[in-house]
CSV table of C-alpha atoms in Angstrom, one decimal:
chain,number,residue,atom,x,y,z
Z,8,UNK,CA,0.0,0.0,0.0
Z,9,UNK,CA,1.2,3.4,-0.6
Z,10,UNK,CA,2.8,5.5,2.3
Z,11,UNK,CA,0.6,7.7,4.5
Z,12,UNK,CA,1.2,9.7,7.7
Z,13,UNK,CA,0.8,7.8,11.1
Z,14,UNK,CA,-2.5,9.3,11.8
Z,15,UNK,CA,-3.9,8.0,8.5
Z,16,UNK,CA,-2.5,4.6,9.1
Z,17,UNK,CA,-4.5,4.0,12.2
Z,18,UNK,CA,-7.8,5.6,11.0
Z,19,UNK,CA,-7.3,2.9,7.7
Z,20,UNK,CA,-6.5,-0.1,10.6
Z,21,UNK,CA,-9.1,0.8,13.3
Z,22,UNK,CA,-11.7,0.9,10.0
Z,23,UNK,CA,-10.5,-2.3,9.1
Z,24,UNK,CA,-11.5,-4.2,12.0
Z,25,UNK,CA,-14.8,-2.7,12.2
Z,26,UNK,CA,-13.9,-0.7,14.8
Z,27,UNK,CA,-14.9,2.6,16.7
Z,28,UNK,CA,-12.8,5.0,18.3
Z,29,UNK,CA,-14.7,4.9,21.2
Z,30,UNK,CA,-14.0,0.9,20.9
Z,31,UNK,CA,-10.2,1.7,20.2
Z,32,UNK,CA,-10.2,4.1,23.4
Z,33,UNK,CA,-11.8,1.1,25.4
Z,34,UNK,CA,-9.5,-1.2,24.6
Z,35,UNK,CA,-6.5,1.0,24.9
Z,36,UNK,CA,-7.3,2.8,27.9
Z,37,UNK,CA,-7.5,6.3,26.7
Z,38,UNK,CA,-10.6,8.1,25.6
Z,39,UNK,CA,-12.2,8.8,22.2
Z,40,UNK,CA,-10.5,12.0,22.1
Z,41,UNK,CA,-7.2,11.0,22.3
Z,42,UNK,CA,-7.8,8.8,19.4
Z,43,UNK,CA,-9.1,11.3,16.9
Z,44,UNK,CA,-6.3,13.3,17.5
Z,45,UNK,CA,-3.9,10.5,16.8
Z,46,UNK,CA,-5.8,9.8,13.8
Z,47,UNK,CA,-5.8,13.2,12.5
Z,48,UNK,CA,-1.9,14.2,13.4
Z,49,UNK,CA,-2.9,16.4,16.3
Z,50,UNK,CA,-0.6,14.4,18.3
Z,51,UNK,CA,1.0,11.1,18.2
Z,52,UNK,CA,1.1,8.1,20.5
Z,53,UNK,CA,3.5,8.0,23.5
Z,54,UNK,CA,6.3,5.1,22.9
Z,55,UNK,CA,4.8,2.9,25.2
Z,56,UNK,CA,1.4,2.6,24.1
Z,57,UNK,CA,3.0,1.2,20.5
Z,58,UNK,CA,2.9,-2.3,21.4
Z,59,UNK,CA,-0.5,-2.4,22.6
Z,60,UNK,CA,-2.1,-0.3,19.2
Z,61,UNK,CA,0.3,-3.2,17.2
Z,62,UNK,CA,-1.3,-5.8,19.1
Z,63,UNK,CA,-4.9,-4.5,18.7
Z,64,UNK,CA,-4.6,-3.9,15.0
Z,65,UNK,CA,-2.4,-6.6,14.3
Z,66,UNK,CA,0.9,-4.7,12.9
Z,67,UNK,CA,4.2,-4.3,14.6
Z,68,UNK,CA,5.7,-1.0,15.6
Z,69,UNK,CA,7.7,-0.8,12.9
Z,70,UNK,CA,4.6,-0.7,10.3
Z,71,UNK,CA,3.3,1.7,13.2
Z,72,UNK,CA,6.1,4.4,12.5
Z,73,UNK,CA,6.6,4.1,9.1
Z,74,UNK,CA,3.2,4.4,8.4
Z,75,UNK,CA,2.4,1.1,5.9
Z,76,UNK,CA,2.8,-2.0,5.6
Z,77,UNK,CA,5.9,-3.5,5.1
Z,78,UNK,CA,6.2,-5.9,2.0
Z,79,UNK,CA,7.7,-9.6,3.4
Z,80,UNK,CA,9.6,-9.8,0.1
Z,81,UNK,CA,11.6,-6.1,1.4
Z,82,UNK,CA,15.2,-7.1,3.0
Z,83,UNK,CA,15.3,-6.7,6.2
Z,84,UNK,CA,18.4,-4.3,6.2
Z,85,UNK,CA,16.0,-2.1,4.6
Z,86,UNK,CA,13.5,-2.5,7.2
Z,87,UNK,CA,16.0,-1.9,9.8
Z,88,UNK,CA,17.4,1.2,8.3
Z,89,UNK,CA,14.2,2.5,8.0
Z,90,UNK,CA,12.7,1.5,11.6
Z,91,UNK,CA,16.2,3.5,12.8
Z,92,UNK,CA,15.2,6.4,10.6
Z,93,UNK,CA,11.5,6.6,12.4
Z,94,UNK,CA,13.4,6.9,15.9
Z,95,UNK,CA,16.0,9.2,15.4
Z,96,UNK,CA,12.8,11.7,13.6
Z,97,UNK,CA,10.9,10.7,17.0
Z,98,UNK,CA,13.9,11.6,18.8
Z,99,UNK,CA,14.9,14.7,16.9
Z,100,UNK,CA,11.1,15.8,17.9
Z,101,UNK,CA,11.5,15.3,21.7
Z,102,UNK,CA,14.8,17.3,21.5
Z,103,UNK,CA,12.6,20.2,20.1
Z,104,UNK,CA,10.1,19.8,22.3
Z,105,UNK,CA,12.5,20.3,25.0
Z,106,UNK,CA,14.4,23.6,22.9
Z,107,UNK,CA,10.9,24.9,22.3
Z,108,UNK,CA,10.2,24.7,26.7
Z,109,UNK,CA,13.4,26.2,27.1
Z,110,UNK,CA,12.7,29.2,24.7
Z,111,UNK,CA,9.7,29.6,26.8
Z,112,UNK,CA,11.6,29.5,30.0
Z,113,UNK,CA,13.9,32.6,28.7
Z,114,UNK,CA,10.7,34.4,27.5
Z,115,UNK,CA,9.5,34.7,31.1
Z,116,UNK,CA,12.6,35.0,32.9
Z,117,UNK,CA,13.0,38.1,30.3
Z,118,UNK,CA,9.3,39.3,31.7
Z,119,UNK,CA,10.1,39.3,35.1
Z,120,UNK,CA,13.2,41.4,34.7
Z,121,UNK,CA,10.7,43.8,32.3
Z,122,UNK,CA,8.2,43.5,34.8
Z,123,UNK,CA,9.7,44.2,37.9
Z,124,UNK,CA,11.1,47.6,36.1
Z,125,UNK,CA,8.0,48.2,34.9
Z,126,UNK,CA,6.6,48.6,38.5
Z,127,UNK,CA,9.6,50.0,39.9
Z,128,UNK,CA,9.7,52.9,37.5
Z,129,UNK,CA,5.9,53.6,36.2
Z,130,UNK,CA,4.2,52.3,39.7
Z,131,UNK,CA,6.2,53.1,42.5
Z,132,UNK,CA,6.0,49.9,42.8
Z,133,UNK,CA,9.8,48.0,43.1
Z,134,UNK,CA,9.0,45.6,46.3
Z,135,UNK,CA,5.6,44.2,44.4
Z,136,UNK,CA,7.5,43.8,41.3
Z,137,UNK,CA,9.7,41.6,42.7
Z,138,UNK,CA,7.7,38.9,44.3
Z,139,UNK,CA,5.7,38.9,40.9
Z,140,UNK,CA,9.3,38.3,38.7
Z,141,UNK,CA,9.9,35.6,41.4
Z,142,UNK,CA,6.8,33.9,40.4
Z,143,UNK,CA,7.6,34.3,37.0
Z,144,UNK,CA,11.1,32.5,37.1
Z,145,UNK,CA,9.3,29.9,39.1
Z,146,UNK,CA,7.5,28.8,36.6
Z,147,UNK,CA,10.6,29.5,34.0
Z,148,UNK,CA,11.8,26.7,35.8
Z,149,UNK,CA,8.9,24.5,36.4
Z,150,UNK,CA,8.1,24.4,32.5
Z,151,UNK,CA,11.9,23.3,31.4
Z,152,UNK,CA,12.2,20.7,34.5
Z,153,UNK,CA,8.6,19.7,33.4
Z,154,UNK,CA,9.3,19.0,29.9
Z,155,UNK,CA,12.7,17.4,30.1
Z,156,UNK,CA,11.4,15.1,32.7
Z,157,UNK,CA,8.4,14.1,30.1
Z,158,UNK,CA,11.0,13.2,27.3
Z,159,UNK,CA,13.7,11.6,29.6
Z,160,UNK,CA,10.6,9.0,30.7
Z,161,UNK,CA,9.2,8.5,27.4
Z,162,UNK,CA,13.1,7.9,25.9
Z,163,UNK,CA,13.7,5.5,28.7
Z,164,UNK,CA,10.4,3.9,27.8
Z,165,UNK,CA,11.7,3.3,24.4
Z,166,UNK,CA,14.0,0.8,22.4
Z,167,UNK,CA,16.9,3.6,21.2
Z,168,UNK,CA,20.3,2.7,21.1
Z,169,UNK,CA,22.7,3.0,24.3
Z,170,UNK,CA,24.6,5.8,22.6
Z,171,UNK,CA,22.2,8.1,21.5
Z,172,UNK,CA,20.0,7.8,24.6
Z,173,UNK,CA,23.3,8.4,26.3
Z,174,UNK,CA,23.5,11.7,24.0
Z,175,UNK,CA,19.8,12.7,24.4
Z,176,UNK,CA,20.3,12.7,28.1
Z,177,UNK,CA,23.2,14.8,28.3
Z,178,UNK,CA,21.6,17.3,25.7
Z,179,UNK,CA,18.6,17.4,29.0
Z,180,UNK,CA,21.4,18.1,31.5
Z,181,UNK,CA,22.7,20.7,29.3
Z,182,UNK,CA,19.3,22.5,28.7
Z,183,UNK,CA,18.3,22.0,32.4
Z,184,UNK,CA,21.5,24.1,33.2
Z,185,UNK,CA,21.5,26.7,31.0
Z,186,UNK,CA,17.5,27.6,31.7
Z,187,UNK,CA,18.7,27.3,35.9
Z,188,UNK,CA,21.8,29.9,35.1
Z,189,UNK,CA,19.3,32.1,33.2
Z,190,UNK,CA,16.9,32.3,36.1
Z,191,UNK,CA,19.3,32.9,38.8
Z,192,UNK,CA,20.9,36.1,36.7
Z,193,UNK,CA,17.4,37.4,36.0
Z,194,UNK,CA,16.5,37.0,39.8
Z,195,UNK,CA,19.9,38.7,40.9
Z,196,UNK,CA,19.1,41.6,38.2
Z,197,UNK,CA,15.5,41.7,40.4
Z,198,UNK,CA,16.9,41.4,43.7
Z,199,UNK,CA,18.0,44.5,44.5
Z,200,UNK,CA,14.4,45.6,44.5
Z,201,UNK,CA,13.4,44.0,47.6
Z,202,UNK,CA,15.0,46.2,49.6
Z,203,UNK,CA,12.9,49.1,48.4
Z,204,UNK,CA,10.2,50.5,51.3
Z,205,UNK,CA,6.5,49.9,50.3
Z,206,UNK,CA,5.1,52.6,47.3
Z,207,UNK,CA,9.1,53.3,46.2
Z,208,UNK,CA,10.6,52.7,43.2
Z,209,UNK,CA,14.1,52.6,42.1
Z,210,UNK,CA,15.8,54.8,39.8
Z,211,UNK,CA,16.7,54.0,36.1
Z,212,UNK,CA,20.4,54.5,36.9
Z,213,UNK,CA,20.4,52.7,39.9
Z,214,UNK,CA,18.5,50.2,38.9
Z,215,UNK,CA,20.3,48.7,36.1
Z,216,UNK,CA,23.6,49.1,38.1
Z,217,UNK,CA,22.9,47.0,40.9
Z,218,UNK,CA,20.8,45.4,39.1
Z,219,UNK,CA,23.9,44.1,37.0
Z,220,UNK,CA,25.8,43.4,39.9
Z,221,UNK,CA,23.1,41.0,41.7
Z,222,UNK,CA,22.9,39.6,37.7
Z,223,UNK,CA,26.7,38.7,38.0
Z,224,UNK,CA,27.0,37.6,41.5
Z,225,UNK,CA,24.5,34.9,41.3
Z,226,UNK,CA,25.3,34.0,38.0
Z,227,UNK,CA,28.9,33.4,38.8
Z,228,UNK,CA,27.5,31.2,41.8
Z,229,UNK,CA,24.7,29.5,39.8
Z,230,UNK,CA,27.6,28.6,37.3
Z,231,UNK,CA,29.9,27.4,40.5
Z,232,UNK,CA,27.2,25.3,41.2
Z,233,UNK,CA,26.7,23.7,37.8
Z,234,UNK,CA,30.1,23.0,37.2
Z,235,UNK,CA,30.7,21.3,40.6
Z,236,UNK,CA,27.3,18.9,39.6
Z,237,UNK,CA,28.9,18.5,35.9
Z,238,UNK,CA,32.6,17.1,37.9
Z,239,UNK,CA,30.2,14.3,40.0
Z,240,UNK,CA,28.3,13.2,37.1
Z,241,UNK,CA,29.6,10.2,35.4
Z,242,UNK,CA,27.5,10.7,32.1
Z,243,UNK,CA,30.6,12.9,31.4
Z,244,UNK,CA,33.6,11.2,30.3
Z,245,UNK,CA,36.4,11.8,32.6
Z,246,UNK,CA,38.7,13.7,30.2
Z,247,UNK,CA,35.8,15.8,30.6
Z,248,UNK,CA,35.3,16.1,34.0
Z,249,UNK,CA,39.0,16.7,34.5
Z,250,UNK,CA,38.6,19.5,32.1
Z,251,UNK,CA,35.6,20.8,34.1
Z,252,UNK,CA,37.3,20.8,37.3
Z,253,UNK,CA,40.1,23.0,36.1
Z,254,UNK,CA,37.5,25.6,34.8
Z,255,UNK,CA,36.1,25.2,38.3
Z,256,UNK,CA,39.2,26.0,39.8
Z,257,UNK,CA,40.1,29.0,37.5
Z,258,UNK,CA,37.0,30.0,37.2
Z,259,UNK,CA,36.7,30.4,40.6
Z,260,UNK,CA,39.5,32.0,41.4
Z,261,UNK,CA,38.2,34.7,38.5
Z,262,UNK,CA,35.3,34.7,40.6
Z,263,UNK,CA,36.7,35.9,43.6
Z,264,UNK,CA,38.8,38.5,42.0
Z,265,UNK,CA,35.6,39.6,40.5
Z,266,UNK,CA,33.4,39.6,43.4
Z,267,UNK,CA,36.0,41.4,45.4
Z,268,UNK,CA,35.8,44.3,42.6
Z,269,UNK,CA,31.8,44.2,42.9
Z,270,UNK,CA,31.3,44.3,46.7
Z,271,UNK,CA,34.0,47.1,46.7
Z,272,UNK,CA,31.4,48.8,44.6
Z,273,UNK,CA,28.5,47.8,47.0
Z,274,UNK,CA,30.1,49.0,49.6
Z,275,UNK,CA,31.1,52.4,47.9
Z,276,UNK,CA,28.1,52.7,46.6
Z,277,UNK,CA,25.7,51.7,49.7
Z,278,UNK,CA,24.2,49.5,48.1
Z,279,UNK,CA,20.2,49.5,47.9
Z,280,UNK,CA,19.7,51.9,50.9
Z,281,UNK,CA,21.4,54.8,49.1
Z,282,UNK,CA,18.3,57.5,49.5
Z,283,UNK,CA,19.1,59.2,46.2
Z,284,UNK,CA,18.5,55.8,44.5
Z,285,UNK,CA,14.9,55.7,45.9
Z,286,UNK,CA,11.9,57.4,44.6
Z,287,UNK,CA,9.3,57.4,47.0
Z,288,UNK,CA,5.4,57.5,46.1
Z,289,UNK,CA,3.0,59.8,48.3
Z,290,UNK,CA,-0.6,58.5,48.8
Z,291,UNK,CA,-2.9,61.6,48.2
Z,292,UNK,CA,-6.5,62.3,49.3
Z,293,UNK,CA,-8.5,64.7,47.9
Z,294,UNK,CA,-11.1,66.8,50.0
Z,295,UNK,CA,-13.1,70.3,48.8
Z,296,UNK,CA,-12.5,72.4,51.5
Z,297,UNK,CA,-9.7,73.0,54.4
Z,298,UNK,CA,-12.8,71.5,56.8
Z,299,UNK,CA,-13.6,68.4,55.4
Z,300,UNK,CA,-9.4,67.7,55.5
Z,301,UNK,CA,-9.1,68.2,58.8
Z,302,UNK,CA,-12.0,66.4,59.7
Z,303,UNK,CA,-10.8,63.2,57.6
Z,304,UNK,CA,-7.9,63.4,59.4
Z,305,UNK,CA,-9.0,63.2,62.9
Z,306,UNK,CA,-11.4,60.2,61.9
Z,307,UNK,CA,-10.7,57.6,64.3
Z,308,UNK,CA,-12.6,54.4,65.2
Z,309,UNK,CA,-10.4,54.0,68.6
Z,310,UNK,CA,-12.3,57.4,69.7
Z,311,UNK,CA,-15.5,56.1,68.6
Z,312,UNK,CA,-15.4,52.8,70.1
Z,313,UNK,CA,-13.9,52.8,73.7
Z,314,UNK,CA,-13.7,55.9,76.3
Z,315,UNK,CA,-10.6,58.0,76.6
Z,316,UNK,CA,-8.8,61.3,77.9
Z,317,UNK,CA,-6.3,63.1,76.9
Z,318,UNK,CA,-2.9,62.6,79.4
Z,319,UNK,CA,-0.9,65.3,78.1
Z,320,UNK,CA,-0.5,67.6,75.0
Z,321,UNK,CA,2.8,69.7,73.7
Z,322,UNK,CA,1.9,73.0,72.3
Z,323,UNK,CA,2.3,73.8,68.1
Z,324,UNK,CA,5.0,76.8,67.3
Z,325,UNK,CA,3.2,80.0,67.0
Z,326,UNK,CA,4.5,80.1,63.8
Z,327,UNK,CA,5.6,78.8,60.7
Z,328,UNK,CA,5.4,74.3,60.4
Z,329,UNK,CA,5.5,72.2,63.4
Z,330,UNK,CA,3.8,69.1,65.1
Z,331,UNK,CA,3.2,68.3,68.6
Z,332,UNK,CA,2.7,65.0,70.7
Z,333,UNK,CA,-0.6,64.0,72.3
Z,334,UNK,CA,-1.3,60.8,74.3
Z,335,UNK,CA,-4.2,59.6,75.1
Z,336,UNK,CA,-5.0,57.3,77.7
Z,337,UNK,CA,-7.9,54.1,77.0
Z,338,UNK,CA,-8.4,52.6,80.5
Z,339,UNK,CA,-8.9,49.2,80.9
Z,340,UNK,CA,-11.9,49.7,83.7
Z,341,UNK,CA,-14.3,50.8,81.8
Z,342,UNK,CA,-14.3,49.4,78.4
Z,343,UNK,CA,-14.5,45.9,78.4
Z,344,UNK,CA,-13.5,45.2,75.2
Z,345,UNK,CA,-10.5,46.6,75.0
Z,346,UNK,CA,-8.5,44.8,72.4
Z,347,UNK,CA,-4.5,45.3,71.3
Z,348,UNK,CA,-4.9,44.5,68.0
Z,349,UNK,CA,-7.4,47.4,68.0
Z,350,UNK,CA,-4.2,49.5,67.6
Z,351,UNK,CA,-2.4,47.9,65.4
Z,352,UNK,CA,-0.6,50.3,63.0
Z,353,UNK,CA,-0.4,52.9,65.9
Z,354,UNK,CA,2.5,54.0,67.9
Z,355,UNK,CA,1.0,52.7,71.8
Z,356,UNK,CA,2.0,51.1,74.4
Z,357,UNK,CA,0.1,49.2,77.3
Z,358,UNK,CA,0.3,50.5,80.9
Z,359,UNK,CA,-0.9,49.4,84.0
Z,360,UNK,CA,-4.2,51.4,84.1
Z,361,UNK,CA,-4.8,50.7,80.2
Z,362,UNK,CA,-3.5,51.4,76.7
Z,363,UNK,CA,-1.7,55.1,75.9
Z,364,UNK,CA,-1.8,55.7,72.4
Z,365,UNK,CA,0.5,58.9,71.6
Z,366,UNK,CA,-1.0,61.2,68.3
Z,367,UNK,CA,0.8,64.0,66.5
Z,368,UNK,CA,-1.4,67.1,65.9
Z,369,UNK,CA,0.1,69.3,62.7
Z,370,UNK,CA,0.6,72.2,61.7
Z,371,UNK,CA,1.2,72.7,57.8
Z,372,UNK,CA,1.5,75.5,55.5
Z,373,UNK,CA,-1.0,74.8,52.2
Z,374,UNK,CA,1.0,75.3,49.5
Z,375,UNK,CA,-0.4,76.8,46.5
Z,376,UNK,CA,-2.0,79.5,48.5
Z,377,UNK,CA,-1.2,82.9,50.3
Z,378,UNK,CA,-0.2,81.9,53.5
Z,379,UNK,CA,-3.1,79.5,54.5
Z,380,UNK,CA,-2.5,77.0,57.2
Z,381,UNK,CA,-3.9,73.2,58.1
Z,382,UNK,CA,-3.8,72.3,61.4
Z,383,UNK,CA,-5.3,68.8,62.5
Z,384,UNK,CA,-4.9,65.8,64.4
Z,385,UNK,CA,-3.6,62.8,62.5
Z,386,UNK,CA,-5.5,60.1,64.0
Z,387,UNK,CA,-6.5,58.4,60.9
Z,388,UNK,CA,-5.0,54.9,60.3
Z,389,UNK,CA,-3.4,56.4,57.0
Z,390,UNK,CA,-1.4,58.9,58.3
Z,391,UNK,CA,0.6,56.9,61.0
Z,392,UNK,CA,4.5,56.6,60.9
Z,393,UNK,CA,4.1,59.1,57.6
Z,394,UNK,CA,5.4,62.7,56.6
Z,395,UNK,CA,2.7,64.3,55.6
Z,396,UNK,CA,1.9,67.8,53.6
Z,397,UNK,CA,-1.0,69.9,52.2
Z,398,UNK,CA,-1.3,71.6,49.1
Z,399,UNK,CA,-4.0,73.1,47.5
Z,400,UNK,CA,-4.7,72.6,43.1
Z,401,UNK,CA,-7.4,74.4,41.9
Z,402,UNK,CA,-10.5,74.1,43.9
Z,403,UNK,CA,-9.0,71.0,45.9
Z,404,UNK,CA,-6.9,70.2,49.1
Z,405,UNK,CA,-4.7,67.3,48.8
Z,406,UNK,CA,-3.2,65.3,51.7
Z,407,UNK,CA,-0.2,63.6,50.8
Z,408,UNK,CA,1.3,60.9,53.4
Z,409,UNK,CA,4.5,59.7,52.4
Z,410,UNK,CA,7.2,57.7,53.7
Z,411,UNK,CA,9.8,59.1,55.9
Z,412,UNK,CA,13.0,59.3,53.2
Z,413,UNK,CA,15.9,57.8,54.2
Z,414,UNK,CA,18.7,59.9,55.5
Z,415,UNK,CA,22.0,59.6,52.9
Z,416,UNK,CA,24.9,58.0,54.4
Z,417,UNK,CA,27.2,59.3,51.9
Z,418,UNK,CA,26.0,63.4,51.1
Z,419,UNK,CA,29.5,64.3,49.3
Z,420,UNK,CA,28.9,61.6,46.7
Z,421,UNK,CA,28.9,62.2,42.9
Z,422,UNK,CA,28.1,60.5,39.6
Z,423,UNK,CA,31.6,60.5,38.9
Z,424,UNK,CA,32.1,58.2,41.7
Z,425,UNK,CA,30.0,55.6,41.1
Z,426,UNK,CA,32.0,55.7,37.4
Z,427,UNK,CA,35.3,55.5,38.9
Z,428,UNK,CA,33.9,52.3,40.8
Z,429,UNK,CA,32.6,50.6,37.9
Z,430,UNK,CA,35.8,51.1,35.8
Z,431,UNK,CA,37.8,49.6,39.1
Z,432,UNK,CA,35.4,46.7,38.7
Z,433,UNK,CA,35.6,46.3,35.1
Z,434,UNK,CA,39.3,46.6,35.2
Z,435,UNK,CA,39.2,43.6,37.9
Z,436,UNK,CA,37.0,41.7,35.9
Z,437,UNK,CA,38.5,41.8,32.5
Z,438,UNK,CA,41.4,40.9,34.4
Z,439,UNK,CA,40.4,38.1,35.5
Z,440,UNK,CA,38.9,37.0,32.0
Z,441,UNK,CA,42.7,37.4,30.3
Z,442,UNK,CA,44.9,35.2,32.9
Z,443,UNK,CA,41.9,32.5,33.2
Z,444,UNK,CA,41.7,32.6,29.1
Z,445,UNK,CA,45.4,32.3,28.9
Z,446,UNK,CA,45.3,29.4,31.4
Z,447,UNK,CA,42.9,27.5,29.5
Z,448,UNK,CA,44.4,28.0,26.3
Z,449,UNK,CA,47.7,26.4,28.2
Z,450,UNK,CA,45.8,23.8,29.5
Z,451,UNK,CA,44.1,22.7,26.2
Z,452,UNK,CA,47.4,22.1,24.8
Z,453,UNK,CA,49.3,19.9,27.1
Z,454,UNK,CA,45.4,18.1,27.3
Z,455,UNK,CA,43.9,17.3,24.0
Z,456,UNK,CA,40.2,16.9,24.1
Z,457,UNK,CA,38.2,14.4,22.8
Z,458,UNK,CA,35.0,16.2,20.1
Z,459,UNK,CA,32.2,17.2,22.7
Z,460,UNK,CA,29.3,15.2,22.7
């Protein structure tokens, strides 16, 4: 009979016998569905279901793969060749299977870097960012790992010869490794952003330079790591894996020469609590008149809910900005529901006679106007542990509540310093490249390699 696809060739067999495809499913153990979409190429049948289809339509896998019948009077050196021919094409589709989940993987490791820049610079945003780019190289990871463990188990399941099984599975290690080093540079590029308060965002500049430096450190010690699991495995021949451990050596040693350039820089630089690398993001509220702020502000549930006095109260400046401590005092006879976690987000403290909860009361010029002033008592939940201001655009009175910026531990420095420490590190680094080049080179000559598999 003439050749046809797979699919076809079962649909002609299954026919033959008089056969459904929910009958076929029964008999298999799959349903219906996965039969039509064998029988129309959607997909093909897993390796070690072959036997069983041969069986029920009275072929043999080769006939299976090839799609026909084979002629007895055909040699069987023919038949071979051409059965050998079918499972390299099966194997050559796992191995793209595999390249297509690892092109995947890099696609979202690539978002979460985007991402998490996205929110740093157009949300305010940095800290969120982060935990959603760590998601994201989760499941980088969790579709690579996912799909090379489906191909190694339907390989194994399958009757390919030692040798190219043997190079199938070192291609797996191979891909498994490079998606791993991938992920742990695109979470150090993200890392830095962790350390930014809630509602801040990190700078362009700053963000792409320590950025690069969490990128390289955990990269070098992602690739530490892989090397060190490459020396132990004994898929590698051990010309190999002698070659491997002196890049692990050298490369180490590059490493550390490296990593000493790059926390000399962290250092310098103060790393991710520099406060001119942080853009903070105000929370606003919007009221029509001076009146209706001021009553917002003082809003408080505490006062509402349980009885209270006022202990003692520091007076405002008479003029210009200023704020001034009250605390109050909640006594515990009295109200019999008086609850800690009431207070949660205040500034309190429990005393013997009850709960003092300690209040700032403001006083704020409104900019935008002609000397107008906002005085209040910031008892809303909002406005604790915040710096707040008032300004006034158009016909409206915003509220802004802030977080308290963080003093800079190093006022004198300039962009040119942060220059001068990146060429140090460069200078260290490319370094570093030229005598472990120069060793290998050496080392490649008095050790010949056999061709990589």
């Amino acid at each position: 009979m003439a050749k046809t696809t797979m699919g076809e060739f079962l649909a002609i067999l299954r026919k033959s016998k008089g056969m459904t495809q929910q009958d076929a499913a029964d008999r298999l153990g799959v349903s219906n569905k996965t039969v039509s979409s064998w029988e129309t190429g959607a997909s093909s049948p897993d390796i070690s279901l072959l036997p069983a289809i041969a069986e029920l339509y009275g072929v043999t896998c080769d006939e299976l793969l090839r799609g026909e019948r084979i002629s007895p009077a055909e040699p069987p050196q023919a038949t071979e060749q051409k059965r050998e021919k079918a499972l390299a094409h099966l194997l050559a589709r796992y191995k793209n299977n595999v390249s297509v989940a690892a092109m995947v993987s890099y696609g979202l490791a690539l978002l979460a870097a985007l991402l998490t820049l996205i929110l740093a610079f157009a949300a305010f945003q940095s800290r969120l960012g982060f935990f959603i780019g760590l998601i994201l190289l989760a499941a980088s990871l969790f579709v690579t790992l996912l799909a090379c463990r489906r191909a190694a188990f339907l390989v194994s399941q399958d009757d390919f010869e030692a040798e190219a099984t043997e190079r199938f599975f070192l291609y797996l290690f191979r891909i498994r490794g490079r998606v791993c080093l991938v992920c742990a540079a695109a979470f150090g590029f993200i890392f830095p952003h962790v350390f930014i308060p809630a509602h801040g965002g990190m700078k362009i500049g700053y963000a792409f330079l320590f950025g690069a430096i969490g990128a390289a450190a955990v990269f070098l010690i992602a690739g530490f790591i892989y090397l060190l699991v490459k020396t132990k495995s004994e898929r590698f021949p051990e010309n190999e894996r002698k070659y491997l451990r002196f890049k692990l050596i050298n490369g180490a040693c590059a490493a550390l020469i490296s990593a000493a350039a790059i926390a000399a820089v962290c250092i310098y630089n103060s790393v991710f609590l520099h406060a001119d690398g942080i853009v903070s993001l105000g929370l606003s509220y919007e009221y029509d008149s001076l009146e209706d702020l001021e009553t917002a502000a003082e809003s408080c549930s505490l006062f509402a809910e349980y009885e209270y006095s006022l202990l003692r109260e520091e007076p405002l400046p008479a003029e210009g900005e200023g704020r001034a401590e009250c605390v109050y005092l909640f006594p515990a006879e009295g109200n019999d529901h008086l609850d800690e976690d009431d207070f949660y987000g205040y500034d309190y403290r429990t005393a013997a006679d009850g709960i003092e909860l300690t209040l700032y009361r403001y006083q704020l010029n409104v900019a935008g106007t002609d000397g107008e002033t906002a005085e209040f008592l910031a008892a809303d939940i909002r406005l604790q542990n915040k710096e707040l201001s008032v300004r006034r655009e158009d016909w409206r009175y915003l509220l802004t509540a802030s977080d308290p910026a963080e003093p800079n531990p190093y006022p004198d420095l300039y962009p040119w310093d942060v220059v001068g420490a990146l060429i140090i590190s460069a200078g260290a680094f490319a370094a570093a490249i030229v005598i472990y080049c120069r060793r290998r080179k050496k080392y490649l000559a008095e050790h010949p390699r056999e061709e990589k598999r």
